[in-house]
Amino acid sequence: MTTTLFIQSLLAGLTNGFVYGLIGLGISVIFRGTRVVNAMQGDFALVAGIAACLALDWLGLPIAVGFLGGIIAGALVGWAVELLLIRPTQARGGSEDSLLLVTLGGAFAVSAAALLYFGRDSRSMPGFGGNRSLDVFDAAIRVHAVWLIAIAIVVVVALRLFYQRTPLGQSILAASIDPEGAATIGINVPRMRTLTFMLGGAVGGVAGVLVSPLITIHYEMGLLLTLKGFTAAIVGGLGNPFGAIMGGLLLGLVEAMAIVFVSSGYKDVIAMSLLILIMIAMPNGLLGRRGRVGG
Amino acid sequence: MLSVEELSAGYGDILVLRELSLAVARNESVAVIGPNGAGKSTLVRTLCGLTAARAGRIVKDGVAIERLAPHRRAATGIAAVLENRRLFGELSVKTNLDLAAREGDRRPAQARRFDHASLFELFPFMRERLGASIQLLSGGEQQMVAIARALLLQPDLLVLDEPSTGLAPKIVKGLVDVIARIRRQGVGILLVEQNVALATEAADRAYVMSLGRVTRAIPPEQWRGAQGDGEIAKAYLGA
């Protein structure tokens, strides 16, 4: 094995890790604001990717504007899911498991709708910097992937500041920690839950528009992204957004190393086995529940 | 100021409050006592809108509020400290207070009686512990933060649900003093308590609740006379 190949894999693992992390970040945002485990997170990304793709193809908008449109589409889907699926289920006294099941059903519905209206074929989408790459010790990383990593870091830091510093972020946390206590001090709890889903949808949208130029858009990509993102979030500690990114990076890098040192067919076996071991040793995830406040 | 008229409320098929009526005048302190299961906490929850009223009215300063969403009730001047305090345990004392202060800031200027400085006077320990997470405070300190948080909603009626639960006798004594000082600011008190010693010292008069109804109103003369002796407890709480 050459050093170049190693670095190349490392860069791929790093990029994938941030994608998983961004999906996990959205799952973590929604969990910490509503206690709902959202199995539709990857489909928020799918819808955002499709919306951005259409905005670029049909309307010929600049890439950044098309991406913004995709992120807004993600937020709108989040809003609709909370209003049409989550809220009615909760009003009838649905448990946490029934909410998980409802979002899982929603994931298949979105995927089927994408198949129906967007088609069976994968579609490629332009990214930042076209197809240009940067050289890193003879290995190459696409300019778009560098943007992906930078934007993911900005999103994590922005979310941390949002929860720690802004009244709205603190109200969302309060409404999730003790909904009744929050209501008695004038916090509109249902609105905080809707905003949480919109925020989660927007984060899913960021993941969707950023990953689509790297992997092409496909109607089945939602559930695959959800699975990886969910793994990232659980490994990092579900209540902690920083954890999701760390879990995503670990997952991405282990996959990459598995491909280099074993074979690409075994990458999921090796990555998942390692993650099972981590969960046995640290059942609350790498950063645990304690991080819920700070992160 | 507050009048509850033939209020009924409950959970599922079970009716807990049955046509309950009571009233609290401006700057008055009124206790509600009664045994476990009398419906005291359901009364507080229904006043806050956390349990829906099935029938009857809750009138605050002439306005019926029984259909108002829970998060809108603080704006009518009612603030409640619920059973078990219901603080945001993972957030700091300061954040807990700030969240309520933002709601309280929307109250009219003449209704605003409390700010951080006046709360520090009332609860000196709080100044040092502002940055601490709620989970690190003692039970007594948590109760004081819960009261401070409610006061920052700038209420003219403070509803306290079993504030003495789980507190040491010495801290319960301190609670009597705190309630007296809050009243001096012009805030009325509705004190739901099983601890008759606290209730007799902190309230002017009392209602006795049993099986979801008010079974007796004890006027001030009689209530003051009951102070200290165990007669009330024996007669009404089965203690």
Short mmCIF file of C-alpha atoms in Angstrom, two decimals:
data_model
loop_
_atom_site.label_atom_id
_atom_site.label_comp_id
_atom_site.label_asym_id
_atom_site.label_seq_id
_atom_site.Cartn_x
_atom_site.Cartn_y
_atom_site.Cartn_z
CA MET A 1 0.00 0.00 0.00
CA THR A 2 1.28 3.42 -0.87
CA THR A 3 1.15 6.53 1.22
CA THR A 4 -0.87 8.23 -1.49
CA LEU A 5 -3.53 5.55 -1.38
CA PHE A 6 -3.64 5.84 2.40
CA ILE A 7 -4.07 9.62 2.28
CA GLN A 8 -6.64 9.27 -0.47
CA SER A 9 -8.70 6.92 1.71
CA LEU A 10 -8.26 9.18 4.69
CA LEU A 11 -9.69 12.12 2.72
CA ALA A 12 -12.62 10.03 1.48
CA GLY A 13 -13.28 8.81 5.00
CA LEU A 14 -13.14 12.35 6.31
CA THR A 15 -15.63 13.58 3.71
CA ASN A 16 -18.02 10.68 4.29
CA GLY A 17 -17.64 11.18 8.02
CA PHE A 18 -18.83 14.78 7.81
CA VAL A 19 -21.81 13.68 5.69
CA TYR A 20 -22.79 11.05 8.27
CA GLY A 21 -22.16 13.63 10.96
CA LEU A 22 -24.44 16.20 9.33
CA ILE A 23 -27.27 13.65 9.06
CA GLY A 24 -26.64 12.61 12.66
CA LEU A 25 -26.60 16.27 13.66
CA GLY A 26 -30.13 16.71 12.31
CA ILE A 27 -31.30 13.58 14.15
CA SER A 28 -29.73 14.93 17.31
CA VAL A 29 -31.32 18.40 16.88
CA ILE A 30 -34.76 16.84 16.58
CA PHE A 31 -34.18 14.40 19.43
CA ARG A 32 -33.01 17.05 21.80
CA GLY A 33 -35.86 19.40 20.96
CA THR A 34 -38.72 16.90 20.89
CA ARG A 35 -37.50 13.49 22.15
CA VAL A 36 -38.58 12.09 18.78
CA VAL A 37 -36.18 9.69 17.03
CA ASN A 38 -36.60 10.80 13.44
CA ALA A 39 -36.15 8.06 10.84
CA MET A 40 -36.87 10.55 8.04
CA GLN A 41 -33.69 12.57 8.44
CA GLY A 42 -32.09 11.14 5.29
CA ASP A 43 -35.27 11.89 3.38
CA PHE A 44 -35.11 15.54 4.39
CA ALA A 45 -31.72 15.42 2.67
CA LEU A 46 -33.21 13.66 -0.36
CA VAL A 47 -35.95 16.26 -0.79
CA ALA A 48 -33.42 19.08 -0.41
CA GLY A 49 -31.16 17.46 -3.00
CA ILE A 50 -34.04 17.09 -5.46
CA ALA A 51 -35.22 20.65 -4.87
CA ALA A 52 -31.71 22.02 -5.41
CA CYS A 53 -31.26 19.88 -8.51
CA LEU A 54 -34.52 21.14 -10.02
CA ALA A 55 -33.70 24.73 -9.12
CA LEU A 56 -30.36 24.42 -10.89
CA ASP A 57 -31.66 22.43 -13.91
CA TRP A 58 -34.93 24.20 -14.63
CA LEU A 59 -34.40 27.69 -13.33
CA GLY A 60 -30.69 27.88 -14.08
CA LEU A 61 -30.01 29.51 -10.73
CA PRO A 62 -26.46 29.95 -9.40
CA ILE A 63 -25.25 26.99 -7.34
CA ALA A 64 -25.34 28.79 -4.00
CA VAL A 65 -28.92 30.00 -4.60
CA GLY A 66 -30.04 26.52 -5.68
CA PHE A 67 -28.47 25.07 -2.53
CA LEU A 68 -30.26 27.65 -0.41
CA GLY A 69 -33.52 26.64 -2.09
CA GLY A 70 -32.80 23.02 -1.20
CA ILE A 71 -32.15 23.90 2.44
CA ILE A 72 -35.42 25.85 2.60
CA ALA A 73 -37.21 22.86 1.07
CA GLY A 74 -35.72 20.69 3.82
CA ALA A 75 -37.03 23.07 6.49
CA LEU A 76 -40.50 23.09 4.90
CA VAL A 77 -40.62 19.29 4.84
CA GLY A 78 -39.63 19.29 8.53
CA TRP A 79 -42.43 21.72 9.25
CA ALA A 80 -44.97 19.60 7.34
CA VAL A 81 -43.86 16.39 9.05
CA GLU A 82 -44.29 17.91 12.51
CA LEU A 83 -47.68 19.37 11.65
CA LEU A 84 -49.14 16.44 9.71
CA LEU A 85 -47.52 13.38 11.30
CA ILE A 86 -45.99 14.11 14.70
CA ARG A 87 -48.54 16.44 16.24
CA PRO A 88 -51.65 14.30 15.50
CA THR A 89 -49.86 11.16 16.74
CA GLN A 90 -48.93 12.91 19.96
CA ALA A 91 -52.39 14.42 20.44
CA ARG A 92 -53.72 10.86 20.53
CA GLY A 93 -51.21 9.87 23.16
CA GLY A 94 -48.72 8.13 20.84
CA SER A 95 -45.67 6.66 22.57
CA GLU A 96 -42.05 7.19 21.52
CA ASP A 97 -42.10 3.94 19.55
CA SER A 98 -45.21 4.91 17.61
CA LEU A 99 -43.56 8.24 16.71
CA LEU A 100 -40.49 6.40 15.46
CA LEU A 101 -42.74 4.16 13.39
CA VAL A 102 -44.61 7.14 11.97
CA THR A 103 -41.37 8.74 10.78
CA LEU A 104 -40.21 5.42 9.34
CA GLY A 105 -43.46 5.25 7.35
CA GLY A 106 -42.88 8.84 6.29
CA ALA A 107 -39.40 7.89 5.06
CA PHE A 108 -40.80 5.21 2.74
CA ALA A 109 -43.53 7.59 1.56
CA VAL A 110 -40.99 10.28 0.63
CA SER A 111 -38.82 7.72 -1.14
CA ALA A 112 -41.82 6.41 -3.11
CA ALA A 113 -42.86 9.95 -4.01
CA ALA A 114 -39.33 10.67 -5.23
CA LEU A 115 -39.43 7.52 -7.38
CA LEU A 116 -42.78 8.57 -8.83
CA TYR A 117 -42.01 12.18 -9.63
CA PHE A 118 -38.22 12.23 -9.97
CA GLY A 119 -37.69 8.88 -11.60
CA ARG A 120 -35.65 5.73 -11.11
CA ASP A 121 -32.37 7.11 -12.45
CA SER A 122 -29.61 8.69 -10.45
CA ARG A 123 -28.98 12.29 -11.27
CA SER A 124 -25.78 14.15 -10.86
CA MET A 125 -25.64 17.68 -9.60
CA PRO A 126 -22.92 20.31 -9.92
CA GLY A 127 -21.06 21.25 -6.77
CA PHE A 128 -18.92 24.12 -5.57
CA GLY A 129 -15.79 24.45 -7.69
CA GLY A 130 -17.13 22.22 -10.48
CA ASN A 131 -15.12 19.00 -10.72
CA ARG A 132 -11.87 20.62 -9.71
CA SER A 133 -9.72 18.95 -7.06
CA LEU A 134 -7.02 20.01 -4.66
CA ASP A 135 -3.77 18.09 -4.25
CA VAL A 136 -2.94 16.88 -0.76
CA PHE A 137 0.40 15.00 -0.72
CA ASP A 138 -0.32 13.61 -4.21
CA ALA A 139 -3.82 12.57 -3.19
CA ALA A 140 -6.82 14.51 -4.45
CA ILE A 141 -9.86 15.94 -2.72
CA ARG A 142 -12.66 17.66 -4.63
CA VAL A 143 -13.05 21.36 -3.97
CA HIS A 144 -16.70 20.65 -3.21
CA ALA A 145 -15.71 18.19 -0.47
CA VAL A 146 -13.59 20.89 1.16
CA TRP A 147 -16.63 23.16 1.10
CA LEU A 148 -18.71 20.36 2.61
CA ILE A 149 -16.29 19.97 5.52
CA ALA A 150 -16.04 23.72 6.12
CA ILE A 151 -19.82 24.24 6.03
CA ALA A 152 -20.41 21.25 8.34
CA ILE A 153 -18.05 22.78 10.90
CA VAL A 154 -19.78 26.16 10.62
CA VAL A 155 -23.18 24.49 11.13
CA VAL A 156 -22.03 22.68 14.30
CA VAL A 157 -20.53 25.82 15.80
CA ALA A 158 -23.60 27.88 14.87
CA LEU A 159 -25.91 25.33 16.49
CA ARG A 160 -23.85 25.33 19.65
CA LEU A 161 -24.07 29.12 19.90
CA PHE A 162 -27.78 28.96 19.08
CA TYR A 163 -28.55 26.65 22.02
CA GLN A 164 -26.17 28.33 24.45
CA ARG A 165 -26.65 32.00 23.72
CA THR A 166 -29.97 32.76 22.06
CA PRO A 167 -33.33 33.04 23.88
CA LEU A 168 -34.98 30.92 21.20
CA GLY A 169 -32.41 28.13 21.53
CA GLN A 170 -32.80 28.11 25.31
CA SER A 171 -36.58 28.11 25.03
CA ILE A 172 -36.38 25.07 22.73
CA LEU A 173 -34.19 23.24 25.27
CA ALA A 174 -36.49 24.23 28.15
CA ALA A 175 -39.58 23.08 26.25
CA SER A 176 -37.97 19.69 25.71
CA ILE A 177 -36.56 19.24 29.24
CA ASP A 178 -39.87 20.00 30.95
CA PRO A 179 -42.77 20.83 28.63
CA GLU A 180 -45.21 21.64 31.44
CA GLY A 181 -42.72 23.72 33.38
CA ALA A 182 -41.94 25.59 30.15
CA ALA A 183 -45.62 26.24 29.41
CA THR A 184 -46.17 27.79 32.84
CA ILE A 185 -43.45 30.35 32.19
CA GLY A 186 -45.00 31.42 28.91
CA ILE A 187 -43.09 29.26 26.43
CA ASN A 188 -45.25 28.14 23.51
CA VAL A 189 -44.24 24.47 23.59
CA PRO A 190 -46.00 23.32 20.40
CA ARG A 191 -44.32 26.14 18.48
CA MET A 192 -40.90 25.17 19.86
CA ARG A 193 -41.48 21.63 18.61
CA THR A 194 -42.44 22.87 15.15
CA LEU A 195 -39.36 25.10 15.03
CA THR A 196 -37.21 22.16 16.09
CA PHE A 197 -38.45 20.08 13.17
CA MET A 198 -37.86 23.00 10.80
CA LEU A 199 -34.32 23.38 12.15
CA GLY A 200 -33.73 19.63 11.84
CA GLY A 201 -35.14 19.76 8.31
CA ALA A 202 -32.82 22.62 7.40
CA VAL A 203 -29.78 20.75 8.78
CA GLY A 204 -30.91 17.70 6.79
CA GLY A 205 -31.20 20.02 3.81
CA VAL A 206 -27.62 21.23 4.25
CA ALA A 207 -26.50 17.60 4.27
CA GLY A 208 -28.62 16.83 1.21
CA VAL A 209 -27.40 19.64 -1.04
CA LEU A 210 -23.79 19.09 0.00
CA VAL A 211 -23.73 15.32 -0.43
CA SER A 212 -25.69 15.19 -3.72
CA PRO A 213 -22.85 16.49 -5.95
CA LEU A 214 -20.58 13.76 -4.51
CA ILE A 215 -22.85 10.72 -4.71
CA THR A 216 -25.59 11.63 -7.26
CA ILE A 217 -29.23 11.85 -6.22
CA HIS A 218 -31.22 8.65 -6.03
CA TYR A 219 -34.69 7.99 -4.64
CA GLU A 220 -33.39 5.35 -2.24
CA MET A 221 -30.59 7.40 -0.75
CA GLY A 222 -32.68 8.74 2.14
CA LEU A 223 -32.89 5.59 4.22
CA LEU A 224 -29.21 4.76 3.64
CA LEU A 225 -28.20 8.22 4.85
CA THR A 226 -30.54 7.88 7.83
CA LEU A 227 -28.90 4.60 8.84
CA LYS A 228 -25.38 6.03 8.72
CA GLY A 229 -26.44 9.26 10.36
CA PHE A 230 -28.32 7.43 13.06
CA THR A 231 -25.24 5.33 13.77
CA ALA A 232 -23.14 8.49 13.98
CA ALA A 233 -25.60 10.14 16.36
CA ILE A 234 -25.92 7.09 18.61
CA VAL A 235 -22.17 6.50 18.78
CA GLY A 236 -21.54 10.13 19.62
CA GLY A 237 -24.37 10.39 22.14
CA LEU A 238 -27.83 11.17 20.82
CA GLY A 239 -28.35 14.32 22.86
CA ASN A 240 -25.14 16.00 21.76
CA PRO A 241 -24.59 17.53 18.30
CA PHE A 242 -20.79 17.52 18.68
CA GLY A 243 -21.12 13.82 19.38
CA ALA A 244 -22.90 13.27 16.08
CA ILE A 245 -20.02 14.82 14.15
CA MET A 246 -17.45 12.84 16.13
CA GLY A 247 -19.43 9.64 15.63
CA GLY A 248 -19.72 10.40 11.92
CA LEU A 249 -15.98 10.96 11.57
CA LEU A 250 -15.20 7.76 13.43
CA LEU A 251 -17.60 5.83 11.22
CA GLY A 252 -16.26 7.38 8.02
CA LEU A 253 -12.61 6.82 8.90
CA VAL A 254 -13.10 3.24 10.08
CA GLU A 255 -14.94 2.46 6.83
CA ALA A 256 -12.11 4.00 4.83
CA MET A 257 -9.43 2.06 6.70
CA ALA A 258 -11.43 -1.15 6.32
CA ILE A 259 -11.40 -0.61 2.57
CA VAL A 260 -7.64 -0.01 2.53
CA PHE A 261 -6.55 -2.81 4.85
CA VAL A 262 -9.22 -5.45 4.25
CA SER A 263 -11.59 -5.05 1.33
CA SER A 264 -14.43 -2.78 0.40
CA GLY A 265 -16.91 -5.65 0.78
CA TYR A 266 -16.12 -5.87 4.48
CA LYS A 267 -16.24 -2.16 5.30
CA ASP A 268 -19.73 -2.26 6.88
CA VAL A 269 -18.95 -5.46 8.81
CA ILE A 270 -15.81 -3.97 10.31
CA ALA A 271 -17.27 -0.52 10.97
CA MET A 272 -20.44 -1.87 12.58
CA SER A 273 -18.55 -4.44 14.68
CA LEU A 274 -16.35 -1.72 16.07
CA LEU A 275 -19.37 0.43 16.80
CA ILE A 276 -21.09 -2.43 18.63
CA LEU A 277 -17.99 -2.74 20.81
CA ILE A 278 -18.05 1.00 21.51
CA MET A 279 -21.71 0.88 22.46
CA ILE A 280 -21.09 -2.01 24.86
CA ALA A 281 -18.23 -0.11 26.50
CA MET A 282 -19.95 3.29 26.46
CA PRO A 283 -23.72 2.83 26.29
CA ASN A 284 -24.39 6.58 26.35
CA GLY A 285 -22.12 7.25 23.39
CA LEU A 286 -18.71 8.85 23.21
CA LEU A 287 -19.83 12.18 24.67
CA GLY A 288 -22.74 10.78 26.65
CA ARG A 289 -25.80 12.62 27.85
CA ARG A 290 -23.90 15.15 29.88
CA GLY A 291 -23.08 17.06 26.73
CA ARG A 292 -26.71 17.81 26.04
CA VAL A 293 -26.55 21.27 27.58
CA GLY A 294 -23.28 22.52 26.25
CA GLY A 295 -23.30 21.23 22.78
CA MET B 1 -58.87 39.09 41.69
CA LEU B 2 -59.19 35.33 41.11
CA SER B 3 -62.48 33.55 41.28
CA VAL B 4 -63.00 29.90 40.50
CA GLU B 5 -66.62 29.10 39.82
CA GLU B 6 -68.01 25.56 39.89
CA LEU B 7 -64.89 24.24 38.20
CA SER B 8 -64.84 20.59 37.09
CA ALA B 9 -61.81 18.84 35.66
CA GLY B 10 -60.28 15.38 35.48
CA TYR B 11 -58.33 12.80 33.52
CA GLY B 12 -60.02 10.39 31.12
CA ASP B 13 -63.17 9.04 32.71
CA ILE B 14 -62.24 10.22 36.17
CA LEU B 15 -63.56 13.53 37.39
CA VAL B 16 -61.20 14.94 40.02
CA LEU B 17 -62.52 18.46 40.58
CA ARG B 18 -66.27 18.56 41.09
CA GLU B 19 -67.84 22.00 40.81
CA LEU B 20 -65.18 23.55 42.98
CA SER B 21 -65.51 27.23 43.85
CA LEU B 22 -63.13 29.54 45.66
CA ALA B 23 -61.87 33.12 45.48
CA VAL B 24 -58.70 35.05 46.26
CA ALA B 25 -58.85 38.82 46.71
CA ARG B 26 -56.03 41.19 45.75
CA ASN B 27 -52.96 40.78 47.96
CA GLU B 28 -54.67 38.17 50.05
CA SER B 29 -52.98 34.92 51.11
CA VAL B 30 -55.27 31.93 51.02
CA ALA B 31 -54.46 28.33 51.82
CA VAL B 32 -56.06 25.23 50.34
CA ILE B 33 -55.64 22.23 52.60
CA GLY B 34 -56.89 18.69 52.32
CA PRO B 35 -55.75 15.09 52.43
CA ASN B 36 -53.92 13.26 49.65
CA GLY B 37 -56.18 12.63 46.70
CA ALA B 38 -58.45 15.58 47.44
CA GLY B 39 -57.56 17.08 44.04
CA LYS B 40 -55.28 19.89 45.22
CA SER B 41 -52.66 19.41 42.53
CA THR B 42 -55.35 19.01 39.86
CA LEU B 43 -56.72 22.37 40.98
CA VAL B 44 -53.29 23.97 40.41
CA ARG B 45 -52.87 22.20 37.05
CA THR B 46 -56.29 23.37 35.90
CA LEU B 47 -55.51 26.95 36.96
CA CYS B 48 -52.37 26.73 34.77
CA GLY B 49 -54.19 25.12 31.86
CA LEU B 50 -52.17 21.90 32.03
CA THR B 51 -55.36 19.98 32.76
CA ALA B 52 -58.40 21.05 30.74
CA ALA B 53 -61.43 22.44 32.53
CA ARG B 54 -64.52 20.34 31.78
CA ALA B 55 -67.02 22.85 33.12
CA GLY B 56 -67.14 26.00 35.20
CA ARG B 57 -65.08 29.16 35.00
CA ILE B 58 -61.76 30.58 36.10
CA VAL B 59 -62.03 34.35 36.22
CA LYS B 60 -58.95 36.53 36.65
CA ASP B 61 -59.61 40.26 37.04
CA GLY B 62 -62.97 39.92 35.33
CA VAL B 63 -61.68 37.87 32.37
CA ALA B 64 -62.55 34.20 31.89
CA ILE B 65 -59.28 32.33 31.29
CA GLU B 66 -60.28 28.67 31.56
CA ARG B 67 -59.96 28.17 27.79
CA LEU B 68 -56.65 30.03 27.46
CA ALA B 69 -53.59 28.00 26.32
CA PRO B 70 -51.21 27.31 29.23
CA HIS B 71 -48.41 29.52 27.87
CA ARG B 72 -50.78 32.51 27.71
CA ARG B 73 -51.87 32.39 31.33
CA ALA B 74 -48.74 33.96 32.82
CA ALA B 75 -49.64 37.11 30.90
CA THR B 76 -52.85 37.37 32.96
CA GLY B 77 -50.79 37.73 36.15
CA ILE B 78 -50.98 34.16 37.45
CA ALA B 79 -47.70 32.40 38.13
CA ALA B 80 -47.49 28.91 39.56
CA VAL B 81 -44.79 26.84 41.19
CA LEU B 82 -45.89 23.33 40.32
CA GLU B 83 -45.41 20.22 42.40
CA ASN B 84 -41.79 19.01 42.10
CA ARG B 85 -40.81 22.55 40.98
CA ARG B 86 -40.47 21.65 37.32
CA LEU B 87 -37.19 23.51 36.80
CA PHE B 88 -34.98 22.90 33.77
CA GLY B 89 -32.49 20.71 35.58
CA GLU B 90 -29.74 20.66 32.97
CA LEU B 91 -29.73 24.44 32.49
CA SER B 92 -28.16 27.02 34.79
CA VAL B 93 -29.96 29.01 37.47
CA LYS B 94 -29.47 32.12 35.36
CA THR B 95 -31.00 30.55 32.24
CA ASN B 96 -33.99 29.31 34.26
CA LEU B 97 -34.54 32.84 35.55
CA ASP B 98 -33.87 34.56 32.21
CA LEU B 99 -36.45 32.46 30.39
CA ALA B 100 -39.15 33.60 32.81
CA ALA B 101 -37.90 37.19 32.84
CA ARG B 102 -38.40 37.44 29.08
CA GLU B 103 -42.07 36.57 29.53
CA GLY B 104 -42.39 38.87 32.54
CA ASP B 105 -40.91 41.81 30.61
CA ARG B 106 -44.02 41.82 28.45
CA ARG B 107 -46.23 42.64 31.46
CA PRO B 108 -47.28 46.29 31.90
CA ALA B 109 -44.76 48.46 33.74
CA GLN B 110 -46.90 48.92 36.87
CA ALA B 111 -47.19 45.14 37.24
CA ARG B 112 -43.41 44.64 37.28
CA ARG B 113 -42.37 44.30 40.90
CA PHE B 114 -39.33 42.05 40.71
CA ASP B 115 -35.95 42.15 39.06
CA HIS B 116 -32.72 40.24 39.63
CA ALA B 117 -31.61 42.69 42.32
CA SER B 118 -34.79 42.36 44.39
CA LEU B 119 -34.63 38.57 44.04
CA PHE B 120 -31.05 38.51 45.34
CA GLU B 121 -32.33 40.41 48.38
CA LEU B 122 -35.02 37.79 48.86
CA PHE B 123 -32.71 34.83 48.16
CA PRO B 124 -29.11 35.91 48.89
CA PHE B 125 -27.60 32.51 47.99
CA MET B 126 -28.73 32.90 44.38
CA ARG B 127 -26.22 35.60 43.52
CA GLU B 128 -23.35 33.13 44.07
CA ARG B 129 -25.02 30.23 42.28
CA LEU B 130 -26.27 31.94 39.10
CA GLY B 131 -23.95 29.94 36.87
CA ALA B 132 -24.59 26.61 38.60
CA SER B 133 -26.69 23.94 36.97
CA ILE B 134 -29.99 23.34 38.79
CA GLN B 135 -29.03 19.73 39.44
CA LEU B 136 -26.20 20.87 41.71
CA LEU B 137 -28.51 22.79 44.09
CA SER B 138 -30.07 21.44 47.27
CA GLY B 139 -33.82 20.81 47.40
CA GLY B 140 -34.38 23.98 49.40
CA GLU B 141 -32.34 26.06 46.96
CA GLN B 142 -34.24 24.55 44.02
CA GLN B 143 -37.53 25.51 45.66
CA MET B 144 -36.29 29.11 46.01
CA VAL B 145 -35.20 29.20 42.35
CA ALA B 146 -38.63 27.89 41.36
CA ILE B 147 -40.28 30.69 43.36
CA ALA B 148 -37.88 33.28 41.94
CA ARG B 149 -38.58 32.07 38.42
CA ALA B 150 -42.33 32.41 39.01
CA LEU B 151 -41.87 35.92 40.46
CA LEU B 152 -40.00 37.05 37.33
CA LEU B 153 -43.23 36.43 35.42
CA GLN B 154 -44.34 39.55 37.36
CA PRO B 155 -47.54 38.01 38.70
CA ASP B 156 -50.08 39.54 41.06
CA LEU B 157 -51.10 36.05 42.15
CA LEU B 158 -48.56 33.38 43.05
CA VAL B 159 -49.84 29.81 43.24
CA LEU B 160 -47.65 27.45 45.26
CA ASP B 161 -48.26 23.70 45.11
CA GLU B 162 -46.86 21.91 48.19
CA PRO B 163 -43.73 24.07 48.47
CA SER B 164 -42.72 22.37 51.74
CA THR B 165 -42.49 18.86 50.27
CA GLY B 166 -39.15 17.25 50.97
CA LEU B 167 -37.69 20.30 52.75
CA ALA B 168 -36.09 20.36 56.19
CA PRO B 169 -38.17 22.06 58.95
CA LYS B 170 -35.70 24.94 59.14
CA ILE B 171 -36.09 25.67 55.44
CA VAL B 172 -39.88 25.48 55.72
CA LYS B 173 -39.63 28.21 58.40
CA GLY B 174 -37.65 30.31 55.92
CA LEU B 175 -40.44 29.78 53.41
CA VAL B 176 -42.90 31.50 55.79
CA ASP B 177 -40.67 34.55 55.79
CA VAL B 178 -40.26 34.48 51.99
CA ILE B 179 -44.02 34.32 51.45
CA ALA B 180 -44.55 37.23 53.86
CA ARG B 181 -41.98 39.34 51.96
CA ILE B 182 -43.52 38.49 48.60
CA ARG B 183 -46.90 39.65 49.91
CA ARG B 184 -45.38 42.93 51.02
CA GLN B 185 -44.64 43.57 47.33
CA GLY B 186 -48.38 43.38 46.66
CA VAL B 187 -48.60 39.82 45.37
CA GLY B 188 -51.50 37.58 46.43
CA ILE B 189 -50.81 33.96 47.38
CA LEU B 190 -52.75 30.76 46.81
CA LEU B 191 -50.96 28.18 48.92
CA VAL B 192 -51.85 24.53 48.39
CA GLU B 193 -50.35 22.66 51.35
CA GLN B 194 -50.59 19.62 53.53
CA ASN B 195 -48.19 21.13 56.03
CA VAL B 196 -50.71 22.90 58.28
CA ALA B 197 -48.05 24.63 60.34
CA LEU B 198 -46.78 26.42 57.22
CA ALA B 199 -50.29 27.08 55.95
CA THR B 200 -51.53 28.63 59.18
CA GLU B 201 -48.50 30.91 59.41
CA ALA B 202 -48.44 32.00 55.77
CA ALA B 203 -52.15 32.33 54.95
CA ASP B 204 -54.91 34.63 56.21
CA ARG B 205 -57.65 32.07 55.77
CA ALA B 206 -58.20 28.67 54.20
CA TYR B 207 -60.37 26.36 52.19
CA VAL B 208 -60.64 22.70 53.09
CA MET B 209 -60.80 20.38 50.10
CA SER B 210 -62.09 16.86 50.04
CA LEU B 211 -62.91 14.61 47.07
CA GLY B 212 -62.63 17.43 44.56
CA ARG B 213 -64.85 19.89 46.37
CA VAL B 214 -64.38 22.72 48.84
CA THR B 215 -66.07 21.33 51.92
CA ARG B 216 -65.40 24.24 54.21
CA ALA B 217 -64.11 27.80 54.19
CA ILE B 218 -62.30 28.74 57.39
CA PRO B 219 -62.49 32.51 58.04
CA PRO B 220 -59.47 34.49 59.32
CA GLU B 221 -60.53 34.63 63.01
CA GLN B 222 -60.80 30.89 63.23
CA TRP B 223 -57.74 30.22 61.05
CA ARG B 224 -55.49 32.38 63.19
CA GLY B 225 -56.76 30.64 66.31
CA ALA B 226 -55.81 27.33 64.79
CA GLN B 227 -52.18 28.33 64.59
CA GLY B 228 -49.82 25.91 66.22
CA ASP B 229 -52.34 23.47 67.63
CA GLY B 230 -52.94 20.23 65.83
CA GLU B 231 -56.70 20.60 65.72
CA ILE B 232 -56.99 21.55 62.07
CA ALA B 233 -54.77 18.71 61.05
CA LYS B 234 -56.77 16.28 63.12
CA ALA B 235 -60.10 17.54 61.93
CA TYR B 236 -59.45 17.86 58.20
CA LEU B 237 -56.42 15.92 57.15
CA GLY B 238 -56.92 12.80 59.21
CA ALA B 239 -53.40 13.28 60.56
#
